Amino acid sequence: MNEHVNTLITELQNATFKLDAILDVYQENLDYFNEVDRRKITDFKVIFERKREAIDASINSFVRFIKKSFAPSQKDILKEKALQKLHNDFPDFDSWDENVKHALLDRELKTLFSRQSVNASSKRPTTGESVYLDNPNTDQPHSINENFVFSKPYKIEFLSKEYAVKNWRDVLCVIANSLYTDNPAPLNSYIVNDDSKKPKFAESILPNYRRPIEIAKGIYTDANRNATDMLNLCRLLLQIYSIDEDEITIYLSKIAKNE
């Protein structure tokens, strides 16, 4: 990867350490011997650390995206392998005629591509083979905007409360039930004003809901959705209630298996 990109990634990962200065400044302006100020400091620290963890998770997700974007293509990797093999087989390869070098490189690339295709076919998941892998970092927090394809949650933190969940449907139900129980008006208003052919939420089971579920008392949606769609509904609920997305933190028990 480009050295400049690596430097920028390191600076980005170190950015959250500078946030400690904000905490120091906040504490300097308060009196530890004053009970009210002590409570302010305690409350500030709790929220500060939770939000910083969310920032860390977002930065880590962004760094993974950058590394993946700047990673060499499969074609570049195979070309490097082909050249390395040709140099090993023919030490004076660089001094040969360009047309001969090109022909040999092209032949070697075709061989490597052919082998790769055969290997890919042999590694293709069979029926019933799991696409999940046990998450080695179950304590790592994740933001709601990450890619959760072939991932499974086991816990979320929402509005300073912790909930055990088994799947993305549970995540949606926790958010919907928590918000609607506390204040049904925003979601009711959204439902009344939603004139789409297939409303995302409804006060009754609609005919075009293939797998209807009740996500809050008297509120239904179609559960025939993948993880991405479920999380889109979660984000929609946050928008309806004007809740910041960093108010939810997700913890995973399973992650995607990388072949």
XYZ file of C-alpha atoms in Angstrom:
259
model
C 0.000 0.000 0.000
C 1.114 3.583 -0.671
C 3.352 4.807 2.197
C 1.544 8.154 2.302
C -1.796 6.356 2.727
C -0.328 4.287 5.573
C 0.827 7.477 7.291
C -2.620 9.041 6.950
C -4.262 5.898 8.343
C -1.952 5.978 11.371
C -2.788 9.644 11.987
C -6.483 8.857 11.701
C -6.250 5.979 14.178
C -4.396 8.223 16.639
C -6.938 11.033 16.339
C -9.142 9.869 19.206
C -6.234 10.110 21.654
C -6.399 13.876 21.191
C -9.917 13.820 22.564
C -8.421 13.290 26.016
C -7.426 16.952 25.935
C -11.119 17.868 25.778
C -11.797 15.777 28.866
C -8.892 17.456 30.671
C -10.152 20.942 29.810
C -13.669 20.073 30.963
C -12.386 18.804 34.297
C -10.135 21.834 34.796
C -13.170 24.113 34.762
C -14.933 22.184 37.529
C -14.330 21.813 41.239
C -13.767 18.259 42.492
C -14.700 19.344 46.000
C -18.124 20.514 44.852
C -20.716 17.720 44.850
C -22.637 19.137 41.881
C -19.446 19.476 39.842
C -18.369 15.952 40.764
C -21.655 14.606 39.396
C -21.169 16.653 36.227
C -17.696 15.192 35.761
C -18.953 11.640 36.315
C -21.879 12.049 33.903
C -19.648 13.713 31.317
C -17.074 10.908 31.509
C -19.701 8.205 30.995
C -21.173 9.855 27.890
C -17.723 10.944 26.667
C -16.302 7.411 26.778
C -19.372 5.894 25.132
C -19.252 8.369 22.271
C -15.504 7.954 21.889
C -15.947 4.183 21.613
C -18.464 4.802 18.839
C -15.976 7.116 17.101
C -13.258 4.460 17.441
C -15.564 1.876 15.876
C -16.404 4.214 12.986
C -12.732 5.030 12.404
C -11.788 1.339 12.445
C -14.536 0.604 9.944
C -13.340 3.476 7.741
C -9.719 2.282 7.958
C -10.754 -1.211 6.841
C -12.573 0.370 3.906
C -9.486 2.436 2.941
C -7.149 -0.554 3.199
C -9.474 -2.627 1.058
C -9.814 0.178 -1.512
C -6.036 0.637 -1.837
C -5.212 -3.058 -1.784
C -3.640 -4.385 -5.005
C -6.034 -6.038 -7.422
C -5.976 -9.786 -7.936
C -4.586 -9.200 -11.412
C -1.670 -7.157 -10.011
C -0.925 -9.873 -7.443
C -0.909 -12.605 -10.093
C 1.277 -10.492 -12.386
C 3.793 -10.055 -9.566
C 3.772 -13.829 -8.966
C 4.238 -14.518 -12.680
C 7.199 -12.130 -12.945
C 8.779 -13.608 -9.831
C 8.516 -17.123 -11.271
C 9.960 -16.025 -14.622
C 12.885 -14.332 -12.893
C 13.519 -17.475 -10.841
C 13.330 -19.727 -13.908
C 15.289 -17.382 -16.173
C 17.814 -15.205 -14.258
C 18.581 -13.151 -17.389
C 14.880 -12.639 -18.194
C 15.146 -8.822 -18.090
C 17.688 -8.783 -20.925
C 15.470 -10.724 -23.343
C 13.552 -9.312 -26.294
C 10.416 -7.443 -25.179
C 8.117 -9.499 -27.416
C 9.465 -12.748 -25.965
C 9.138 -11.426 -22.407
C 5.566 -10.329 -23.071
C 4.628 -13.705 -24.574
C 6.096 -15.632 -21.623
C 4.438 -13.327 -19.098
C 1.097 -13.683 -20.866
C 1.408 -17.486 -20.864
C 2.336 -17.560 -17.172
C -0.592 -15.285 -16.293
C -3.031 -17.536 -18.145
C -1.689 -20.521 -16.196
C -2.104 -18.718 -12.868
C -5.608 -17.513 -13.736
C -6.574 -21.052 -14.741
C -5.283 -22.492 -11.452
C -7.084 -19.798 -9.500
C -10.380 -20.617 -11.224
C -9.993 -24.302 -10.389
C -9.169 -23.527 -6.746
C -12.107 -21.148 -6.446
C -14.471 -23.809 -7.753
C -13.156 -26.392 -5.301
C -13.562 -23.971 -2.364
C -17.089 -22.917 -3.242
C -19.356 -23.480 -0.206
C -21.431 -26.632 -0.400
C -25.095 -26.777 0.553
C -25.467 -26.222 4.280
C -21.913 -24.954 4.786
C -21.833 -22.062 7.250
C -20.876 -18.589 6.053
C -20.343 -17.497 9.658
C -17.250 -17.481 11.818
C -17.132 -17.123 15.613
C -16.167 -13.551 16.387
C -12.822 -13.505 18.270
C -13.499 -9.925 19.447
C -16.978 -10.081 20.950
C -16.274 -7.040 23.135
C -15.530 -4.816 20.157
C -18.272 -2.196 19.689
C -19.690 -1.550 16.224
C -21.646 1.397 14.880
C -24.934 0.910 13.065
C -23.416 2.129 9.774
C -21.010 -0.778 9.319
C -21.433 -3.673 6.902
C -23.089 -6.538 8.789
C -23.596 -9.004 5.923
C -23.163 -12.554 7.299
C -22.803 -11.230 10.859
C -24.900 -11.975 13.931
C -25.438 -9.692 16.937
C -25.711 -10.916 20.511
C -26.018 -7.619 22.360
C -26.797 -3.955 21.759
C -26.554 -0.837 23.875
C -29.327 1.631 23.133
C -29.967 4.896 24.941
C -27.666 3.825 27.786
C -29.435 0.468 28.262
C -28.145 -2.999 27.391
C -30.239 -5.611 25.566
C -29.524 -9.243 24.675
C -30.457 -10.106 21.076
C -30.177 -13.159 18.831
C -30.598 -11.650 15.372
C -31.215 -8.419 13.458
C -34.968 -8.803 13.864
C -34.453 -8.619 17.629
C -32.406 -5.445 17.186
C -35.252 -3.833 15.250
C -37.823 -4.921 17.846
C -35.744 -3.575 20.738
C -35.375 -0.151 19.121
C -39.004 0.040 17.992
C -40.460 -1.134 21.291
C -38.228 1.143 23.352
C -39.062 4.254 21.337
C -42.745 3.523 20.775
C -43.444 2.591 24.391
C -41.882 5.830 25.567
C -43.589 8.014 22.942
C -45.912 6.546 20.267
C -46.698 9.893 18.606
C -43.732 10.197 16.159
C -44.156 6.697 14.721
C -47.949 7.017 14.551
C -47.539 10.274 12.644
C -45.066 8.652 10.243
C -47.458 5.751 9.567
C -50.386 8.096 8.886
C -48.342 10.120 6.387
C -46.716 7.159 4.631
C -48.630 6.707 1.361
C -46.218 4.219 -0.259
C -47.542 1.012 -1.826
C -45.781 -1.117 0.766
C -45.462 0.904 3.994
C -42.449 0.044 6.095
C -44.541 0.168 9.275
C -48.270 -0.359 9.789
C -50.877 -0.560 12.551
C -52.179 -3.857 11.142
C -50.830 -6.804 9.174
C -50.870 -5.771 5.521
C -51.618 -8.267 2.710
C -48.240 -7.647 1.056
C -46.279 -8.407 4.241
C -44.812 -11.848 3.480
C -43.506 -12.438 7.026
C -45.310 -9.991 9.311
C -43.968 -9.375 12.812
C -45.088 -7.127 15.636
C -42.148 -4.868 16.542
C -44.042 -2.850 19.172
C -47.546 -3.030 20.625
C -49.878 -2.789 17.618
C -47.064 -1.912 15.174
C -46.086 -4.312 12.386
C -43.547 -4.655 9.608
C -42.435 -7.271 7.093
C -39.602 -9.437 8.457
C -38.824 -10.828 5.006
C -35.636 -8.753 4.898
C -31.883 -9.280 5.077
C -29.563 -7.747 7.677
C -28.967 -4.599 5.627
C -32.694 -3.964 5.180
C -33.373 -4.563 8.884
C -30.695 -2.050 9.822
C -32.127 0.439 7.339
C -35.428 0.170 9.239
C -33.536 0.728 12.497
C -31.938 3.864 11.074
C -35.335 5.032 9.850
C -36.745 4.694 13.370
C -33.850 6.747 14.721
C -34.606 9.448 12.141
C -38.317 9.429 12.984
C -37.483 9.984 16.656
C -34.536 12.346 15.990
C -32.141 10.018 17.810
C -28.416 10.186 16.995
C -27.057 7.011 15.416
C -24.238 6.930 17.951
C -26.829 6.165 20.627
C -26.759 2.529 19.512
C -23.755 0.220 19.804
C -23.761 -3.310 18.402
C -21.762 -6.347 19.543
C -21.316 -9.400 17.302
C -21.181 -13.114 18.101
C -20.628 -14.139 14.478
C -18.796 -12.458 11.607
C -18.497 -13.224 7.904
C -16.212 -16.095 6.970
C -13.486 -14.882 4.612
C -12.463 -17.461 2.074
